[in-house]
Amino acid sequence: MPADNRGNSESGWRFPEVPYFWFILPGLLAYSILFIWPTIRSFYLSLYDWSGRGPLGPIVWEQNFRNIVHSDKFWQAAGNSFKLFIFIFIFQNTISLGLALLLNRGGASTHFFRVIIFLPQIMSAVATGIIWILMLDPIIGAINPFLADIGLESFQRQWQSDPAWALRTVMIVMAWQWNGMAVILYLAGLQNVPEDLRHAAMIDGAGRFRTFKDITFPMLAPAFTIVTVLSFILIFRAFDLIYILGGPAGVPDGATLVLGVLIYSDAFGQGAFNSQARFSFAMAEGVTLFIFLAAISGLLIWLLGRREAAVKT
Amino acid sequence: MSRYSSLATHRMGRRGLLKAGGAMAAAGALTPMTFAIREAGAQDVTTITMWGNHPEWADAMGEIIAAFESVEPTVQIDFSAVTSDQYGAKIQTAIQGGETSDIFGDQEGSVIVRVRAGGELPFIDVTDRVDVSGLTDTARGQVEVDGVVYGCPLAAYTVGLAINNQVFADAGVVPPTTWDELTATCEALKSAGVAAPIVLGGKDWVHPYFMYIGLASSVLRPEGVEAVRQGTKSLSDPDVVSAVQLLVDLMPYYNAGFEATDYTTAKAIFANGQGAMMVAGTTDYTGYYQVNPDADLSFVAWPGPGPDMTATTTGFELLYTVSAFSDTEKQDAAAKFVNWLATVEAQQMVMDKISLAVHKDITESVDPIRTETIAASRGVDVPVWYAVPELNGSVIATQDNHGGLWTGRISPQEFSDIQQAAVVPSGAATPTA
């Protein structure tokens, strides 16, 4: 009997898929217990007044969500997250894409530079955050003296405490960390662009820029979709590196506060004596963020998917 | 030939059979003995966990724990520590997850607040197991609520100004005793090229808070603090607001980028001689000397608004209690340690190795800084505000608003109004504003 037909029973159950089901079952169970169930549970808890311990308080969902709408901190954090995403989006589609194009040209040191560029991505965010803090410190840091040594004294800043520069500093550090992911994704995309198409365009007289604009970049549509959607989700829920750089309050005075840090601070307090943990309020913030991310990500995937389809045709 | 088939076809000789039999017999004889040893070990030694919030005390804590284990060999303590700024978040998360260390270190003031708030407590009643009769009254007040004992403070500390003697000597100035002298000294130090006349770690609330309550306490004095607790004096009054104004006026003399400088980095800046003064508790000195063993440091009280108005604030290190989340065996072991911590023997070690003792019979230390601290705190001394239930909200008020003070988003008067709004005067159930 041909293998393809073995599972065609009257009930519609495809027998050949059964072994795969058992293979994925442990992972599926773990994922359900550790991710899906807590997510569903957080929707439930966001309806109540609960500090995180003891019995649930009364249902106050309306108050929780109304407080979010009227919370200056929430909108400040949302605004910072949005600015961060815009910066990372532009960075990844200029600098990261440019680096991917350079690496795609090959050469003896290509592998070395790939490793160097991807390294920040796999390093501990806490460790890199602490190293950045030390480097950026105006008194004991290395960056300001380095700028002075190369004659750029005017570029010296109080990187983390100047309200005008604190978020920009976080943006630079985040871009450094996430650059590797975008470069690798674009590099994978570039390696799928048929060489004969590019050659044909060049034979027809197209220059390098024209070939990139009309052939290479459109063919990178799937990679562009992945980079954009991933960056959007990762930036809006970013926590670890930004928490290390800006602390629970997003110093100075909330200038580096982003949604991930705000939710954590509300859930667990700011690490202070008798911090007021507002777990259910933090859950409501998390639910709001979840819905926002799901909606915008869905929209992005739909829009960019249409663009991919247009490129294919 | 595969390994499987090789083993399957192997014929064991007579000698081999004897060897195997002997080995099995020996193993059979030893096995019950092994289990017996393991079982005895498991019964005799109970290993419990304990968290601390000063990694720089790891060696001293190790010696204190070793001394306890020598008198109580059936208990073994696995101690680990994180920095103070991480400890609060760690303990909050652990309480919410029901996974604290067996010896549960709560922060000062928290035992009273948790007990008064009612509901499920993260620690247990140890009235019959921990003898706190030898503790000072203020120490006892931190862990004994309505006649029920919940634990023992590790140590006390007094907060004032740490002075880097070498930096002062190089600049030709002496420690200030009044606010005017403080400003003049800062100016002199700055003129002498000192990078940070005052070192402040403003990334979290700790340093700004202690500077605020230290300067404000020098205005209020103990009787003023008591009046605020009773509701007859306000933190919004002009004399107290002047302390906040001084905090802002001193900004040119703080370390560059102080708003984003964390506690640990600030300590390093000071200990390495790039700063002249720094808000400091008794317990901070261990950390300073760890950064720079050659540092020449001393301790003075907070300058006051006028002559003879210096003041200190005194509080407590972690209040060690017995975790409600541990099993009975571990709770018993943890209670033995907490009880031992309240003894003269343990507290003398604390006084010599960590900070100020909480036992009333101990007044001397081998550490000269602690001697200076004791001398300074014998003047005007005020309890740290967060250890007082009525003023406990001052921490969150500072935590949420000190950043606005530095950027100018809120004025000293507004900051003071927020502080006053967080006060819960005795008898009042809710904040006053």
XYZ file of C-alpha atoms in Angstrom:
746
model
C 0.000 0.000 0.000
C 1.477 3.454 -0.843
C 2.533 5.356 2.266
C 0.464 8.423 1.309
C -2.767 6.482 1.428
C -2.260 4.622 4.696
C -3.858 7.251 6.875
C -6.914 7.977 4.786
C -9.589 6.573 7.073
C -13.251 7.467 6.982
C -12.839 9.670 10.044
C -10.288 11.780 8.220
C -7.468 10.932 10.674
C -4.135 10.864 8.886
C -2.239 7.944 10.353
C 1.241 8.997 9.167
C 0.960 12.151 11.293
C 0.425 10.245 14.528
C 4.136 9.594 15.261
C 4.914 13.271 14.787
C 2.162 14.166 17.181
C 3.808 12.049 19.905
C 7.161 13.638 19.133
C 5.853 17.145 19.623
C 3.602 16.292 22.568
C 6.215 16.879 25.357
C 7.180 20.219 23.891
C 3.562 21.147 23.324
C 2.705 20.269 26.915
C 5.623 22.276 28.289
C 4.718 25.230 26.063
C 1.086 25.030 27.140
C 1.947 24.884 30.842
C 4.676 27.511 30.793
C 3.280 29.949 28.235
C -0.290 29.412 27.055
C -1.811 28.744 30.475
C -0.099 31.728 32.199
C -1.201 33.929 29.292
C -4.820 32.851 29.666
C -4.512 33.167 33.433
C -3.169 36.712 33.161
C -6.300 37.713 31.225
C -8.330 36.357 34.135
C -6.217 38.004 36.845
C -6.278 41.356 35.083
C -9.965 41.575 35.990
C -9.329 41.536 39.742
C -7.707 43.628 42.450
C -4.745 41.498 43.540
C -1.334 42.381 44.977
C 0.199 39.038 44.027
C -0.357 37.234 47.323
C -3.334 35.964 49.230
C -6.890 35.697 47.961
C -8.128 37.646 44.954
C -9.830 40.945 45.680
C -13.004 42.213 44.043
C -13.466 42.412 40.271
C -12.193 45.823 39.210
C -11.412 45.296 35.519
C -12.966 48.580 34.523
C -10.854 50.477 37.053
C -7.678 48.603 36.057
C -8.058 49.404 32.382
C -9.267 52.945 33.035
C -6.186 53.547 35.194
C -4.007 52.416 32.303
C -5.656 54.884 29.948
C -5.149 57.679 32.481
C -1.644 56.647 33.504
C 0.998 59.161 32.412
C 3.679 56.557 33.070
C 2.022 54.034 30.757
C 1.854 56.493 27.872
C 5.372 57.719 28.578
C 6.596 54.098 28.459
C 4.538 53.366 25.340
C 5.962 56.467 23.654
C 9.511 55.443 24.540
C 8.904 51.904 23.247
C 7.529 53.336 20.003
C 10.517 55.683 19.541
C 12.835 52.775 20.231
C 11.108 50.624 17.612
C 11.239 53.368 14.987
C 14.966 53.834 15.590
C 15.684 50.095 15.486
C 13.525 49.722 12.356
C 15.484 52.439 10.546
C 18.807 51.124 11.836
C 18.096 47.561 10.762
C 16.961 48.591 7.308
C 19.967 50.787 6.682
C 23.037 49.808 8.696
C 22.167 46.122 9.209
C 21.068 45.698 5.604
C 24.221 47.457 4.427
C 26.376 45.152 6.526
C 24.521 42.135 5.138
C 25.185 43.363 1.584
C 28.887 43.740 2.371
C 29.100 40.301 3.947
C 27.223 38.793 0.992
C 30.033 39.847 -1.325
C 32.198 37.194 0.294
C 35.880 37.403 1.028
C 38.414 35.833 3.307
C 37.251 37.543 6.478
C 33.496 37.173 5.930
C 33.097 34.426 8.540
C 35.106 36.419 11.079
C 32.911 39.505 10.672
C 29.738 37.423 10.781
C 30.808 36.127 14.197
C 31.779 39.600 15.402
C 28.458 41.084 14.291
C 26.357 38.259 15.713
C 28.234 38.038 19.018
C 26.237 40.725 20.927
C 23.062 38.794 20.128
C 24.177 35.721 22.070
C 25.812 37.541 24.976
C 24.010 37.867 28.301
C 21.938 41.042 28.313
C 22.690 41.584 32.001
C 26.441 41.264 31.504
C 26.476 43.529 28.458
C 24.233 46.022 30.241
C 26.623 46.279 33.180
C 29.613 46.648 30.843
C 27.824 49.435 28.966
C 26.983 51.196 32.241
C 30.625 51.179 33.245
C 31.772 52.348 29.812
C 29.215 55.157 29.721
C 29.876 56.476 33.232
C 31.073 60.107 32.994
C 33.670 59.665 35.760
C 35.008 56.111 35.524
C 33.757 55.221 32.023
C 35.895 54.692 28.912
C 33.747 56.326 26.241
C 34.147 59.995 27.174
C 37.958 59.736 27.601
C 38.118 57.890 24.260
C 36.186 60.696 22.552
C 38.567 63.214 24.109
C 41.590 61.215 22.935
C 40.437 61.323 19.320
C 39.623 65.020 19.442
C 35.858 64.718 19.789
C 35.456 66.417 23.161
C 32.325 68.143 21.909
C 30.661 64.725 21.591
C 31.192 63.922 25.267
C 27.911 63.508 27.081
C 26.396 62.411 30.340
C 25.000 59.568 28.317
C 22.648 58.042 30.816
C 21.651 60.971 32.999
C 20.988 63.670 30.406
C 17.220 63.469 29.745
C 17.836 64.380 26.098
C 20.384 61.591 25.620
C 19.352 58.772 27.933
C 16.858 57.185 25.523
C 19.170 57.761 22.560
C 21.877 55.905 24.475
C 19.504 53.001 25.088
C 18.636 53.058 21.371
C 22.301 52.797 20.396
C 22.939 49.922 22.810
C 19.792 48.089 21.684
C 20.694 48.586 18.020
C 24.159 47.186 18.731
C 22.613 44.145 20.393
C 19.911 43.437 17.806
C 22.029 44.257 14.761
C 23.304 40.676 14.502
C 19.842 39.194 14.134
C 18.877 41.545 11.303
C 22.198 41.048 9.497
C 21.888 37.261 9.598
C 18.249 37.327 8.438
C 19.051 39.711 5.580
C 22.120 37.685 4.677
C 19.991 34.537 4.462
C 17.531 36.480 2.291
C 20.307 37.787 0.027
C 21.615 34.285 -0.538
C 18.201 33.345 -1.929
C 18.212 36.129 -4.526
C 18.971 34.445 -7.876
C 22.298 35.616 -9.276
C 21.028 35.347 -12.867
C 18.369 37.996 -12.196
C 21.001 40.433 -11.012
C 23.275 39.601 -13.909
C 20.413 40.046 -16.358
C 19.660 43.470 -14.903
C 23.307 44.492 -15.163
C 23.513 43.255 -18.752
C 20.463 45.412 -19.461
C 22.449 48.385 -18.232
C 21.180 48.747 -14.671
C 23.743 50.148 -12.257
C 24.424 48.776 -8.768
C 21.902 51.021 -7.038
C 19.202 50.334 -9.651
C 19.845 46.585 -9.405
C 19.548 46.777 -5.611
C 16.405 48.927 -5.743
C 14.534 46.973 -8.421
C 15.844 43.421 -8.001
C 17.573 42.744 -4.682
C 15.413 44.723 -2.249
C 12.069 43.493 -3.602
C 13.387 39.938 -3.490
C 14.239 40.521 0.177
C 10.534 40.988 0.977
C 10.245 37.793 3.114
C 13.338 38.745 5.146
C 12.012 42.306 5.506
C 8.732 40.910 6.868
C 10.503 38.710 9.410
C 12.916 41.445 10.525
C 10.144 44.026 10.889
C 7.664 41.833 12.748
C 10.327 40.297 15.004
C 11.808 43.702 15.839
C 8.367 45.083 16.581
C 7.529 42.298 19.009
C 10.986 42.129 20.607
C 11.284 45.885 21.109
C 7.822 46.370 22.559
C 8.374 43.611 25.094
C 12.079 44.395 25.679
C 13.056 44.240 29.319
C 16.417 42.888 30.455
C 18.981 45.181 28.851
C 16.846 48.298 29.325
C 16.151 47.400 32.958
C 19.882 47.115 33.608
C 20.621 50.406 31.844
C 17.779 52.517 33.194
C 16.737 50.720 36.366
C 13.143 50.091 37.437
C 12.235 53.784 37.203
C 13.797 54.321 33.776
C 16.267 57.013 34.840
C 16.415 59.921 34.492
C 12.851 60.605 35.580
C 11.260 57.989 33.323
C 13.193 59.005 30.197
C 14.164 55.365 29.536
C 11.038 53.727 30.893
C 9.601 51.224 28.407
C 6.539 49.014 28.619
C 8.381 45.820 29.614
C 10.101 47.556 32.543
C 6.927 49.381 33.611
C 4.950 46.123 33.743
C 7.685 44.455 35.808
C 7.931 47.404 38.205
C 4.181 47.483 38.710
C 4.042 43.715 39.219
C 6.911 43.386 41.656
C 7.482 46.925 42.920
C 10.707 48.830 42.419
C 12.740 46.693 44.745
C 12.171 49.084 47.603
C 11.141 48.618 51.178
C 7.457 47.756 51.164
C 7.156 48.380 47.452
C 3.589 48.431 46.368
C 3.188 45.461 44.074
C 0.114 45.898 41.868
C 0.030 42.525 40.234
C -3.419 42.628 38.690
C -2.819 46.138 37.362
C 0.443 44.933 35.836
C -1.493 42.000 34.338
C -3.934 44.472 32.812
C -0.997 46.382 31.328
C 0.389 43.096 30.009
C -2.962 42.167 28.485
C -3.198 45.588 26.845
C 0.278 45.154 25.410
C -0.549 41.607 24.269
C -3.640 42.761 22.382
C -1.769 45.704 20.870
C 1.158 43.534 19.750
C -1.132 40.829 18.349
C -3.194 43.387 16.410
C -0.257 45.348 14.994
C 1.781 42.210 14.264
C -1.190 40.682 12.459
C -1.618 43.872 10.454
C 2.087 44.007 9.620
C 2.139 40.367 8.528
C -0.920 40.923 6.351
C 0.415 44.101 4.758
C 3.920 42.782 4.228
C 2.540 39.434 3.041
C 0.612 41.269 0.316
C 3.829 43.020 -0.647
C 5.615 39.651 -0.847
C 2.842 38.264 -3.031
C 3.057 41.314 -5.305
C 6.817 40.783 -5.673
C 6.324 37.112 -6.603
C 3.823 37.948 -9.324
C 31.695 -8.483 15.794
C 29.469 -6.124 17.691
C 29.864 -5.428 21.420
C 26.482 -6.986 22.059
C 27.321 -10.261 20.341
C 30.749 -10.365 21.994
C 29.200 -10.142 25.447
C 26.474 -12.577 24.563
C 28.905 -15.284 23.551
C 31.341 -14.739 26.434
C 31.846 -17.726 28.712
C 32.719 -16.893 32.300
C 35.512 -19.058 33.725
C 35.611 -20.517 37.247
C 38.006 -17.828 38.485
C 35.835 -15.109 37.003
C 32.740 -16.611 38.587
C 34.425 -16.574 41.996
C 35.526 -12.956 41.550
C 32.035 -11.904 40.565
C 30.503 -13.794 43.475
C 32.960 -12.201 45.910
C 32.275 -8.754 44.581
C 28.529 -9.242 44.875
C 28.873 -10.525 48.419
C 31.028 -7.557 49.389
C 28.596 -5.189 47.748
C 25.733 -6.898 49.539
C 27.463 -6.410 52.860
C 28.368 -2.803 52.193
C 25.067 -1.630 50.769
C 23.071 -1.556 54.030
C 26.050 0.153 55.684
C 26.109 2.826 52.975
C 22.394 3.433 53.333
C 22.778 3.502 57.112
C 25.479 6.173 56.849
C 23.409 8.230 54.411
C 20.337 7.936 56.569
C 22.236 8.993 59.679
C 23.694 11.937 57.752
C 20.277 12.973 56.505
C 18.847 12.820 60.024
C 21.690 14.663 61.689
C 22.308 17.609 59.396
C 19.600 19.895 58.107
C 20.732 22.185 55.328
C 18.827 25.451 55.110
C 19.123 28.483 52.873
C 19.666 32.103 53.832
C 19.796 35.189 51.590
C 21.600 38.405 52.287
C 21.756 41.823 50.622
C 25.413 42.799 50.927
C 27.706 40.593 48.819
C 30.655 42.450 50.324
C 29.838 40.861 53.674
C 30.089 37.348 52.306
C 33.302 36.574 54.215
C 32.056 38.027 57.488
C 28.738 36.218 57.159
C 30.649 33.035 56.426
C 32.552 33.405 59.720
C 29.364 34.145 61.669
C 27.598 31.167 60.131
C 30.630 28.936 60.799
C 30.545 29.992 64.459
C 26.874 29.058 64.640
C 27.465 25.720 62.921
C 30.192 24.925 65.437
C 27.725 25.311 68.322
C 24.864 23.745 66.370
C 26.447 21.067 64.148
C 23.080 19.625 63.091
C 22.331 22.734 61.029
C 24.150 23.735 57.881
C 23.420 27.103 56.280
C 23.754 27.736 52.574
C 24.208 31.535 52.372
C 24.045 33.660 49.230
C 23.843 37.409 48.726
C 22.783 39.893 46.055
C 23.216 43.666 46.053
C 20.735 45.742 48.032
C 19.103 47.208 44.933
C 18.336 43.692 43.679
C 17.368 42.237 47.043
C 14.027 44.020 47.322
C 12.873 42.770 43.923
C 14.218 39.293 44.685
C 12.394 39.009 47.971
C 9.144 40.429 46.571
C 9.266 37.934 43.720
C 10.117 35.091 46.108
C 7.233 35.934 48.442
C 4.802 36.024 45.550
C 6.129 32.679 44.348
C 6.189 31.167 47.877
C 9.887 30.347 47.465
C 11.876 32.416 49.945
C 15.053 31.229 51.671
C 14.434 29.216 54.870
C 15.915 32.000 56.997
C 13.833 34.820 55.615
C 15.426 38.265 55.711
C 12.746 40.941 55.688
C 13.585 44.604 55.419
C 13.353 46.954 58.378
C 9.912 48.217 59.191
C 8.422 45.466 57.048
C 7.659 43.060 59.884
C 5.510 45.653 61.663
C 3.816 46.714 58.440
C 3.080 43.144 57.330
C 1.720 42.095 60.720
C -0.459 45.206 61.024
C -1.740 44.732 57.471
C -3.072 41.301 58.487
C -3.440 38.371 56.128
C -0.968 35.655 55.298
C 2.551 36.319 56.638
C 5.714 35.132 54.883
C 7.310 34.351 58.293
C 6.174 32.469 61.384
C 5.681 33.246 65.073
C 8.862 32.281 66.982
C 7.944 33.669 70.383
C 8.822 30.449 72.200
C 11.945 29.761 70.182
C 13.775 33.085 69.901
C 14.878 35.010 73.007
C 14.951 38.733 72.212
C 15.192 39.925 75.840
C 18.807 41.052 75.344
C 18.110 43.260 72.317
C 17.929 47.043 72.432
C 14.399 48.410 72.672
C 14.432 49.786 69.130
C 15.753 46.500 67.737
C 13.153 44.573 69.651
C 10.475 46.925 68.347
C 11.342 45.897 64.817
C 10.673 42.186 65.326
C 8.219 42.023 68.211
C 4.686 43.157 67.456
C 1.941 43.036 70.095
C 3.993 40.625 72.205
C 4.638 38.190 69.353
C 8.271 37.655 68.315
C 9.012 37.132 64.632
C 12.810 37.222 64.452
C 15.996 39.161 65.141
C 17.708 41.994 63.244
C 21.126 41.086 61.916
C 22.598 44.470 62.859
C 21.909 48.171 63.263
C 23.406 50.992 61.246
C 23.651 54.721 61.616
C 23.505 56.945 58.545
C 25.422 60.174 58.129
C 28.241 61.394 55.905
C 31.301 59.360 55.038
C 34.379 61.523 54.661
C 37.391 60.739 52.497
C 40.068 62.170 54.807
C 42.803 62.229 52.183
C 40.676 64.248 49.734
C 39.750 66.684 52.486
C 43.364 67.026 53.594
C 44.567 67.591 50.033
C 41.975 70.356 49.580
C 42.738 71.862 53.002
C 39.176 71.702 54.294
C 37.509 70.136 57.314
C 34.179 68.265 57.531
C 31.182 70.643 57.679
C 28.780 70.857 60.601
C 26.250 73.338 59.185
C 24.482 73.695 55.848
C 26.378 76.888 55.029
C 29.647 75.138 55.772
C 28.529 72.207 53.615
C 27.998 74.457 50.583
C 31.256 76.317 51.219
C 33.170 73.051 51.635
C 31.727 71.705 48.384
C 32.807 74.860 46.576
C 36.300 74.607 48.040
C 36.596 70.960 47.071
C 35.409 71.688 43.544
C 37.912 74.515 43.239
C 40.615 72.104 44.366
C 39.752 69.844 41.409
C 37.748 67.160 43.219
C 35.482 65.506 40.630
C 32.630 64.921 43.034
C 32.528 66.853 46.326
C 29.422 64.769 47.115
C 28.949 61.324 45.572
C 25.339 60.396 44.953
C 23.986 57.241 43.323
C 20.696 58.566 41.999
C 19.738 55.613 39.809
C 17.708 54.140 42.613
C 16.070 55.788 45.572
C 18.499 54.838 48.359
C 21.024 57.690 48.349
C 18.548 60.488 47.538
C 16.259 59.158 50.234
C 18.891 59.069 52.954
C 20.131 62.536 52.036
C 16.568 63.813 52.220
C 15.697 62.227 55.550
C 19.131 63.064 56.983
C 18.927 66.757 56.148
C 15.228 66.931 57.043
C 15.891 65.160 60.359
C 18.512 67.759 61.236
C 15.689 70.311 60.956
C 13.021 68.235 62.639
C 15.069 66.636 65.468
C 13.483 63.659 67.284
C 10.668 65.806 68.652
C 9.818 67.096 65.163
C 9.722 63.594 63.738
C 7.447 62.590 66.596
C 5.225 65.596 65.797
C 5.003 64.525 62.150
C 4.026 61.048 63.343
C 1.329 62.572 65.517
C 0.095 64.837 62.726
C 0.963 68.109 64.468
C 3.850 68.981 62.157
C 3.954 68.859 58.362
C 6.745 67.916 55.988
C 5.411 70.706 53.775
C 6.395 73.334 56.349
C 8.977 75.836 55.036
C 11.727 74.720 57.422
C 11.516 71.122 56.137
C 11.161 72.242 52.508
C 14.467 74.094 52.942
C 16.162 70.691 53.339
C 14.808 69.631 49.928
C 15.884 72.966 48.460
C 19.405 72.266 49.751
C 19.367 68.886 47.972
C 18.651 70.699 44.720
C 21.123 73.508 45.415
C 23.874 70.949 45.927
C 23.380 69.424 42.448
C 26.454 71.175 40.944
C 28.559 69.362 43.535
C 27.285 65.833 42.899
C 29.198 63.448 40.641
C 28.591 63.989 36.915
C 25.711 61.838 35.745
C 24.606 61.104 39.318
C 20.985 60.612 38.198
C 22.013 57.413 36.413
C 24.789 56.297 38.747
C 23.981 53.119 40.620
C 24.708 52.495 44.278
C 27.706 50.229 43.671
C 29.399 52.536 41.157
C 28.877 55.489 43.496
C 30.639 53.627 46.288
C 33.551 52.864 43.974
C 33.848 56.530 42.932
C 33.993 57.585 46.575
C 36.319 54.873 47.830
C 38.779 55.465 44.990
C 39.168 59.111 45.987
C 37.219 60.722 43.142
C 34.668 61.913 45.664
C 35.005 63.651 49.030
C 31.709 62.978 50.827
C 29.005 60.415 50.474
C 25.857 59.450 52.293
C 26.860 56.349 54.226
C 25.636 53.920 56.805
C 27.858 52.054 59.193
C 27.689 48.990 57.010
C 28.910 50.702 53.868
C 32.505 50.879 55.046
C 33.189 47.197 54.462
C 32.334 47.813 50.821
C 34.527 50.914 50.614
C 37.537 49.050 51.955
C 36.839 46.162 49.614
C 37.106 48.601 46.695
C 40.117 50.380 48.142
C 41.810 48.775 51.165
C 44.006 51.876 51.581
C 41.139 54.362 51.744
C 41.388 56.792 54.681
C 37.797 57.338 55.771
C 35.807 58.671 58.677
C 32.202 59.284 59.662
C 30.362 62.472 60.679
C 26.748 63.358 61.446
C 24.575 65.266 58.959
C 25.285 68.994 59.004
C 22.389 70.959 60.470
C 20.684 74.218 59.438
C 22.488 75.979 62.287
C 25.244 75.457 64.860
C 24.942 72.381 67.088
C 22.178 70.927 64.939
C 23.920 67.898 63.467
C 21.912 64.690 63.394
C 22.150 61.010 62.484
C 19.514 58.493 61.500
C 19.617 54.911 62.728
C 18.036 51.827 61.253
C 18.456 48.104 60.958
C 19.842 45.590 58.537
C 17.749 42.607 57.466
C 15.311 41.325 60.052
C 15.944 37.600 59.996
C 12.802 35.573 60.482
C 11.749 31.983 59.788
C 10.092 31.402 56.432
C 6.460 30.343 56.446
C 7.083 28.534 53.171
C 9.642 26.054 54.576
C 8.855 22.622 56.018
C 8.786 22.072 59.789
C 12.268 20.552 59.992
C 13.810 23.507 58.196
C 11.774 25.961 60.251
C 13.180 24.399 63.434
C 16.716 24.691 62.091
C 16.133 28.286 60.949
C 14.699 29.209 64.380
C 17.886 27.897 66.034
C 19.970 30.281 63.943
C 17.692 33.280 64.532
C 17.798 32.589 68.275
C 21.599 32.335 68.202
C 21.767 35.620 66.262
C 20.222 37.381 69.292
C 22.987 36.211 71.649
C 25.943 38.254 72.915
C 28.384 35.919 71.163
C 26.767 36.413 67.745
C 26.234 40.138 68.166
C 29.842 40.744 69.218
C 30.881 39.121 65.940
C 28.398 41.356 64.111
C 29.855 44.423 65.855
C 33.404 43.456 64.994
C 32.859 42.219 61.463
C 29.755 43.859 59.971
C 28.007 46.754 61.687
C 26.518 47.963 64.946
C 25.229 45.286 67.306
C 21.577 45.121 68.321
C 22.371 43.612 71.738
C 22.243 46.185 74.510
C 25.297 44.788 76.318
C 27.650 45.404 73.395
C 29.070 48.894 73.009
C 32.620 48.433 71.740
C 34.053 47.345 68.448
C 37.479 46.593 67.058
C 36.514 48.796 64.106
C 37.408 52.488 64.673
C 34.728 53.684 62.223
C 32.099 52.005 64.359
C 33.517 53.743 67.389
C 33.192 57.083 65.553
C 29.669 56.147 64.521
C 28.652 55.334 68.068
C 30.071 58.693 69.169
C 28.195 60.528 66.385
C 24.904 58.792 67.100
C 25.117 59.721 70.781
C 24.192 63.254 69.725
C 20.838 63.795 68.050
C 19.686 60.523 66.536
C 16.430 59.923 64.678
C 15.032 56.565 63.523
C 15.229 55.999 59.774
C 11.831 57.041 58.520
C 10.838 53.853 56.763
C 11.259 51.903 59.982
C 8.488 54.040 61.463
C 5.026 52.924 60.275
C 3.650 56.470 60.018
C 6.518 57.572 57.747
C 6.914 54.333 55.848
C 5.363 55.814 52.701
C 8.298 58.222 52.401
C 10.242 55.555 50.524
C 7.721 55.163 47.723
C 7.180 58.927 47.615
C 10.932 59.375 47.120
C 11.245 56.435 44.757
C 8.570 57.796 42.452
C 9.547 61.459 42.584
C 13.238 62.071 43.198
C 13.866 61.860 39.459
C 11.469 64.766 38.924
C 13.340 66.792 41.512
C 16.615 66.445 39.595
C 15.105 67.318 36.224
C 13.101 70.228 37.631
C 9.759 68.614 36.771
C 8.707 69.082 40.384
C 9.766 71.773 42.817
C 11.080 71.231 46.369
C 7.688 72.389 47.682
C 5.843 69.883 45.465
C 8.232 67.127 46.516
C 7.579 67.989 50.158
C 3.825 68.035 49.580
C 4.045 64.546 48.078
C 6.043 63.396 51.100
C 3.470 64.841 53.463
C 0.666 63.184 51.521
C 2.371 59.834 52.127
C 2.425 60.327 55.908
C -0.132 58.326 57.851
C -0.324 60.075 61.266
C -1.038 57.850 64.253
C -4.680 56.933 64.309
C -5.333 57.948 60.704
C -6.158 55.090 58.375
C -5.311 56.770 55.111
C -2.778 59.316 53.857
C -3.521 62.839 54.969
C -3.836 64.416 51.528
